[in-house]
Tab-separated table of C-alpha atoms in Angstrom:
chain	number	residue	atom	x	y	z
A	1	UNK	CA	102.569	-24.201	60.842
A	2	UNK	CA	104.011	-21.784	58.889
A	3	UNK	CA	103.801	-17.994	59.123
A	4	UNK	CA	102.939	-15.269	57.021
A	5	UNK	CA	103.819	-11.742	56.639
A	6	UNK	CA	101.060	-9.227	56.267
A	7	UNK	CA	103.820	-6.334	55.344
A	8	UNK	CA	104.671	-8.312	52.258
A	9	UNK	CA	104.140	-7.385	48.572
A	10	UNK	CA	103.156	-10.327	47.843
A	11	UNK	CA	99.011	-11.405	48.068
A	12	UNK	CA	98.625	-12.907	51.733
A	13	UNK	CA	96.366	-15.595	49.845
A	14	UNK	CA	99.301	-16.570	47.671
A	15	UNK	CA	101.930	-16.672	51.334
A	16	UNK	CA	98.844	-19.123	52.437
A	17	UNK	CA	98.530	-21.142	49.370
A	18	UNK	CA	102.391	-21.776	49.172
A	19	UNK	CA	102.879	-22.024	52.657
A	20	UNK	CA	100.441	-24.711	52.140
A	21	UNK	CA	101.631	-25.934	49.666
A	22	UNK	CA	105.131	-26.331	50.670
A	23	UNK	CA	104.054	-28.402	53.937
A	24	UNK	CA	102.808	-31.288	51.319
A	25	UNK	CA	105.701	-31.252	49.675
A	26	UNK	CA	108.069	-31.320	52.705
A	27	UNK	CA	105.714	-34.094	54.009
A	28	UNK	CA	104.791	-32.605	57.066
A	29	UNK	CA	101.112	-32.557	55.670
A	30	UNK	CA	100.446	-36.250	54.696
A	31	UNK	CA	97.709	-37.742	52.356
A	32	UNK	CA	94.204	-37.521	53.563
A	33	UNK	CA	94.938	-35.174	57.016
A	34	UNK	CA	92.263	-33.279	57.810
A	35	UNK	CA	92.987	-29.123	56.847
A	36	UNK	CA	91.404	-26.584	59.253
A	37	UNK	CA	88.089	-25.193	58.369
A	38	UNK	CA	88.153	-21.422	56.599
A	39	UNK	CA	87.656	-20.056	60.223
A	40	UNK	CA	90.341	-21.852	61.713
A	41	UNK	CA	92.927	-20.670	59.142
A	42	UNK	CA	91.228	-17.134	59.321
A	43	UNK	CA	91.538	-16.897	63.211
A	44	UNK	CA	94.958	-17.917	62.678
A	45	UNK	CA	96.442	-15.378	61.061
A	46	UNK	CA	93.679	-12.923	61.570
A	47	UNK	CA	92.368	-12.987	57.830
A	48	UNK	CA	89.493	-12.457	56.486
A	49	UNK	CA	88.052	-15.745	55.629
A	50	UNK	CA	87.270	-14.860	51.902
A	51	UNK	CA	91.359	-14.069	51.587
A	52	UNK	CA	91.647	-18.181	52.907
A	53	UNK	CA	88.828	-19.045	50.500
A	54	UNK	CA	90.881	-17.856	47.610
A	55	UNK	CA	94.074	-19.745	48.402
A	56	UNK	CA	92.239	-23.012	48.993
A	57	UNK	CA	89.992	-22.992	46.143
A	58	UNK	CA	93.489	-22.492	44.105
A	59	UNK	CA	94.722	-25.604	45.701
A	60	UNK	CA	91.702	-27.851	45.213
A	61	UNK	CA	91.560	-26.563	41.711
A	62	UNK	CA	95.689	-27.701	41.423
A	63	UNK	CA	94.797	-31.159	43.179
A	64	UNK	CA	96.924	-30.162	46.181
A	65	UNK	CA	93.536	-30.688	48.439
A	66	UNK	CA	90.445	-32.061	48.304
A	67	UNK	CA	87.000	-31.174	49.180
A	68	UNK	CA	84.636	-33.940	50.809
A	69	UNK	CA	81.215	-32.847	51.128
A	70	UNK	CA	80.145	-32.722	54.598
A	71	UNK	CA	83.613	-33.744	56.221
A	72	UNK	CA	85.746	-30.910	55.437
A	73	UNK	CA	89.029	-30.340	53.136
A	74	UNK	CA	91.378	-32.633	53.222
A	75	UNK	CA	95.140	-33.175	51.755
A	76	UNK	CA	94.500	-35.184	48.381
A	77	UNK	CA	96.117	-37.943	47.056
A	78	UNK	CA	98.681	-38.253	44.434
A	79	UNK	CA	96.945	-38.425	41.336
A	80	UNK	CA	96.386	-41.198	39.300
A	81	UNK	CA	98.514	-40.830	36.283
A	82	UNK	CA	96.508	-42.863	33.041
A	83	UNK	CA	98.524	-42.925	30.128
A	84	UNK	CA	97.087	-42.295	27.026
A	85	UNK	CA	98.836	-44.968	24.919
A	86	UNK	CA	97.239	-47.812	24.439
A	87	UNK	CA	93.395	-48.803	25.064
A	88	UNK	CA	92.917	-49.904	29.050
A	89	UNK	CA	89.105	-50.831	30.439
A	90	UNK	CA	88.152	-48.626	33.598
A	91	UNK	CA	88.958	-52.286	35.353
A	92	UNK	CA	92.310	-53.060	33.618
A	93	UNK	CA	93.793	-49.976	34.955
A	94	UNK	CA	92.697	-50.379	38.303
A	95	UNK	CA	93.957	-53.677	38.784
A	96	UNK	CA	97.911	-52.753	37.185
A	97	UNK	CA	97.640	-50.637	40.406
A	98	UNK	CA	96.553	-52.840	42.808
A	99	UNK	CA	93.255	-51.874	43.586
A	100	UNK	CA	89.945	-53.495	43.664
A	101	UNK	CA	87.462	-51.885	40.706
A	102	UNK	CA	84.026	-52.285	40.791
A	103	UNK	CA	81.063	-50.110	39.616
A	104	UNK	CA	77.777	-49.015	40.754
A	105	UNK	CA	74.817	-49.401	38.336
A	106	UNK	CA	72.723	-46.331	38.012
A	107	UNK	CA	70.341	-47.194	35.447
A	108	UNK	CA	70.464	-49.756	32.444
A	109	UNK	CA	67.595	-49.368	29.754
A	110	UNK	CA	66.693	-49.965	26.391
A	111	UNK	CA	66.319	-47.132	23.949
A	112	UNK	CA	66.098	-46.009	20.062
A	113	UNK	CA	70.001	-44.239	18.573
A	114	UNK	CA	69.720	-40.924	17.987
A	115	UNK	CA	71.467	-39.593	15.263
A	116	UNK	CA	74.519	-38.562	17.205
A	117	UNK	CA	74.805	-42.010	18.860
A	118	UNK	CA	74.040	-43.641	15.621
A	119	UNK	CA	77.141	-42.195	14.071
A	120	UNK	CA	79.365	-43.193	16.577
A	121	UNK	CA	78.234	-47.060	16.686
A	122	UNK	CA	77.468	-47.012	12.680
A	123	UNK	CA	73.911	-48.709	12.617
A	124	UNK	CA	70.818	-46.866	11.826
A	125	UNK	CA	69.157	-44.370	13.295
A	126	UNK	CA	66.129	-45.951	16.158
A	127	UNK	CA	68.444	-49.158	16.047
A	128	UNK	CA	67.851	-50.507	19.508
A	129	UNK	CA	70.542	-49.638	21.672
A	130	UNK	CA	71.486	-50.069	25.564
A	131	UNK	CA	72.203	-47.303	27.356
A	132	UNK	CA	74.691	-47.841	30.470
A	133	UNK	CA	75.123	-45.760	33.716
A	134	UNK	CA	77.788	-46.521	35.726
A	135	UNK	CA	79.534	-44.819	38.406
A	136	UNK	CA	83.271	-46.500	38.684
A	137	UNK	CA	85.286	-47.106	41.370
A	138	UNK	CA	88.579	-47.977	43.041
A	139	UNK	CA	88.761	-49.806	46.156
A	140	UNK	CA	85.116	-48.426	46.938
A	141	UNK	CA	85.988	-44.456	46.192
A	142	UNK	CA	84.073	-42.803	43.173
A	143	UNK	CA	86.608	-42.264	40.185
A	144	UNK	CA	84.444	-41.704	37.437
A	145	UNK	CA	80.946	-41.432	36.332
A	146	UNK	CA	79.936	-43.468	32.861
A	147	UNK	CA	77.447	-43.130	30.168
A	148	UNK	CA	77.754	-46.228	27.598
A	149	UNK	CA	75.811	-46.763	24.726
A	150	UNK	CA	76.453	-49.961	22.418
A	151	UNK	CA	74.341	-51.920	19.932
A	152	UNK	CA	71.792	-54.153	21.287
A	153	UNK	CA	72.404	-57.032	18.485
A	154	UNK	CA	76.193	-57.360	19.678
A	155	UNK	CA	74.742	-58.559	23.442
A	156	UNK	CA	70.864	-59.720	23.075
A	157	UNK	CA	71.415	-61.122	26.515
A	158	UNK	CA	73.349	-58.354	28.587
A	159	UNK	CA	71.885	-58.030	31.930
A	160	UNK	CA	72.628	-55.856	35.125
A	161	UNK	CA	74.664	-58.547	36.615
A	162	UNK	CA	77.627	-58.513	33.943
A	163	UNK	CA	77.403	-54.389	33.942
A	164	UNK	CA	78.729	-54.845	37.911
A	165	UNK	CA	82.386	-55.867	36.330
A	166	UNK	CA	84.266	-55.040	33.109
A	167	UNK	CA	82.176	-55.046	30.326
A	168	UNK	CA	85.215	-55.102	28.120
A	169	UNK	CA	85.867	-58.424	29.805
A	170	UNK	CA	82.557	-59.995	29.235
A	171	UNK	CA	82.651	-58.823	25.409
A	172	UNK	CA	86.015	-60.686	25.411
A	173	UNK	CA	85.641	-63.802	27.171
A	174	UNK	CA	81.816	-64.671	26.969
A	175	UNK	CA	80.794	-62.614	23.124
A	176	UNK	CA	84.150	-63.740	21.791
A	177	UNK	CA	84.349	-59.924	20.327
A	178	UNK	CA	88.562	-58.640	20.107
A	179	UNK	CA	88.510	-55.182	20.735
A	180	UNK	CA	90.848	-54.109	18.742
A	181	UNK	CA	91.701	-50.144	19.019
A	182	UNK	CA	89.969	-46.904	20.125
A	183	UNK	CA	89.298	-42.910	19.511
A	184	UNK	CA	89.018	-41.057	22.741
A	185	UNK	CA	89.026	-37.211	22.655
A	186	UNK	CA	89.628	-35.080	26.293
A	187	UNK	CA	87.562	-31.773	27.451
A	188	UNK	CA	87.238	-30.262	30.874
A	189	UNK	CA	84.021	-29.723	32.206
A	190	UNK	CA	82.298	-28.793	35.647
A	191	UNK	CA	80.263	-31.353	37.446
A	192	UNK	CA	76.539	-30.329	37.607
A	193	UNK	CA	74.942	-31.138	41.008
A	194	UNK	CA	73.937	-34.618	39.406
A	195	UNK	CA	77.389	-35.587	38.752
A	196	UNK	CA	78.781	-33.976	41.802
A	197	UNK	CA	76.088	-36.466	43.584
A	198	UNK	CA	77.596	-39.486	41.905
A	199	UNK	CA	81.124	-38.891	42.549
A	200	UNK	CA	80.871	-37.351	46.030
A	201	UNK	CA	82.436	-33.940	44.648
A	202	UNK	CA	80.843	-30.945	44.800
A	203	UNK	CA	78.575	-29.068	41.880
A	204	UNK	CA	80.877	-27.154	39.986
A	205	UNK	CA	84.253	-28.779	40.565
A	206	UNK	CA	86.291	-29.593	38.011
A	207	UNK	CA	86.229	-32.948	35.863
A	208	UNK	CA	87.870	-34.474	32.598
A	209	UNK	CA	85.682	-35.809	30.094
A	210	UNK	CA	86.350	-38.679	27.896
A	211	UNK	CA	84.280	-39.373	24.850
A	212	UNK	CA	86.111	-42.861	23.679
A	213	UNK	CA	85.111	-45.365	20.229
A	214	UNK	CA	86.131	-48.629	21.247
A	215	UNK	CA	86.545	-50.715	18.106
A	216	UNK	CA	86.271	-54.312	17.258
A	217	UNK	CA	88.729	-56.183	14.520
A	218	UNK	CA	85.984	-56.148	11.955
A	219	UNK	CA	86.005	-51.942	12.593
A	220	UNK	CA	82.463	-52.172	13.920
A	221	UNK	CA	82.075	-49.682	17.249
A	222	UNK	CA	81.576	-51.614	20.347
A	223	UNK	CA	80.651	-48.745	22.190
A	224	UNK	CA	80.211	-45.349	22.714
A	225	UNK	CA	81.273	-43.975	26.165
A	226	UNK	CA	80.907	-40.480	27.710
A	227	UNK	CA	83.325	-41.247	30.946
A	228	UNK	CA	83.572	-38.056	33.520
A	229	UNK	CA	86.778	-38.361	36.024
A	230	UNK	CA	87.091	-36.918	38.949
A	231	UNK	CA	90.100	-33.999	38.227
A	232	UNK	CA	90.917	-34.398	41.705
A	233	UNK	CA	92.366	-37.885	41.275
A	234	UNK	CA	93.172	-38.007	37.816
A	235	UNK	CA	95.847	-37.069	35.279
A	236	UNK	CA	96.617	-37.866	31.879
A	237	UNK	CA	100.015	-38.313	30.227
A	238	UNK	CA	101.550	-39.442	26.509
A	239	UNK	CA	104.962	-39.710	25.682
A	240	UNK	CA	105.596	-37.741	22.295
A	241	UNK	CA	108.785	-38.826	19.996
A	242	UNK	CA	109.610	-35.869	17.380
């Protein structure tokens, strides 16, 4: 473990948070070990435990660790880099990386557009639409929580069964609908205790929200998606030519 020096200019919650820090990177901290609890670390180097607080919170916040709600902090995973180039299904992506996507239905009901949704899918307002709750997941851990709306006439027979696998997939192979491009636009948000619920986080941590327009050949909106990722596992990238 490394040491710190209390004599130093420099914050001792910064010496802990890079001391950290430079363990993951030198490997000697590995993907999913268990960190000491706030006490330990205090003990340790005879801290106060608010002083540790502040340097881990700084290191979940820069996905260095990761807090699991009744189990403790724990070194996180590399992130999941999605590019933003091209237009990828929840599903799609998972697979190119060799995991197993699947999704948990929350709720799946019938409802009248409001204006706002309305304007995204381009019918008229009280059209029926379904709305879709979804949380997703990779190889059985919580990436991302989904609210879907699309037009009930483009699926009159969508049940719960085809909303347990790619629903891009079904519109393609069993609707005979080409999705043909997409408008997605990227905000950070908190996760209220809901959310945090659904994505085994905790309220308040941080989360990148995705509102995307998927769009069929004929320009008519398939759907209108409100995706939150965990922040924690995800990362977004686009190459840029000048």
């Amino acid at each position: 473990m490394f040491t710190i020096k209390k004599d130093s200019p420099v914050p001792i919650y910064y010496q802990i948070e890079e001391g950290i820090k430079e363990s993951i990177q030198q490997g000697s901290l590995k993907p999913g070990h268990l960190m000491p609890s706030e006490r330990e670390f205090s003990e340790r180097f005879e801290v106060s435990r608010m002083t540790v607080r502040q340097a881990i919170t700084n290191l979940v916040n820069g996905g260095y660790l990761v807090r699991q709600r009744g189990k403790g902090t724990f070194v996180a995973s590399p992130k999941f880099d999605r590019s933003l180039q091209g237009l990828t299904s929840f599903s799609e992506d998972m697979r190119a990386r060799g995991m197993t996507p699947s999704s948990q239905l929350v709720s799946f009901s019938t409802m009248k557009a409001s204006q706002k949704v309305a304007d995204r899918l381009m019918i008229d307002v009280d059209e029926e639409v379904y709305e879709i709750k979804r949380v997703r997941l990779a190889d059985g851990i919580p990436m991302a929580y989904e609210v879907l709306y699309m037009a009930k006439s483009l699926a009159p027979k969508l049940d719960k069964d085809k909303l347990l696998s790619s629903l891009y997939d079904y519109a393609q192979q069993d609707l005979q609908l080409h999705i043909a491009k997409g408008k997605q636009v990227i905000e950070a948000t908190n996760a209220t205790k809901e959310e945090a619920d659904l994505l085994e986080i905790n309220e308040g941590d941080s989360l990148l929200l995705i509102e995307r327009q998927a769009i069929l050949s004929n320009d008519r909106p398939f759907e209108f998606a409100r995706s939150l990722y965990r922040a924690d596992r995800y990362k977004f990238s686009i190459e840029i030519n000048r």
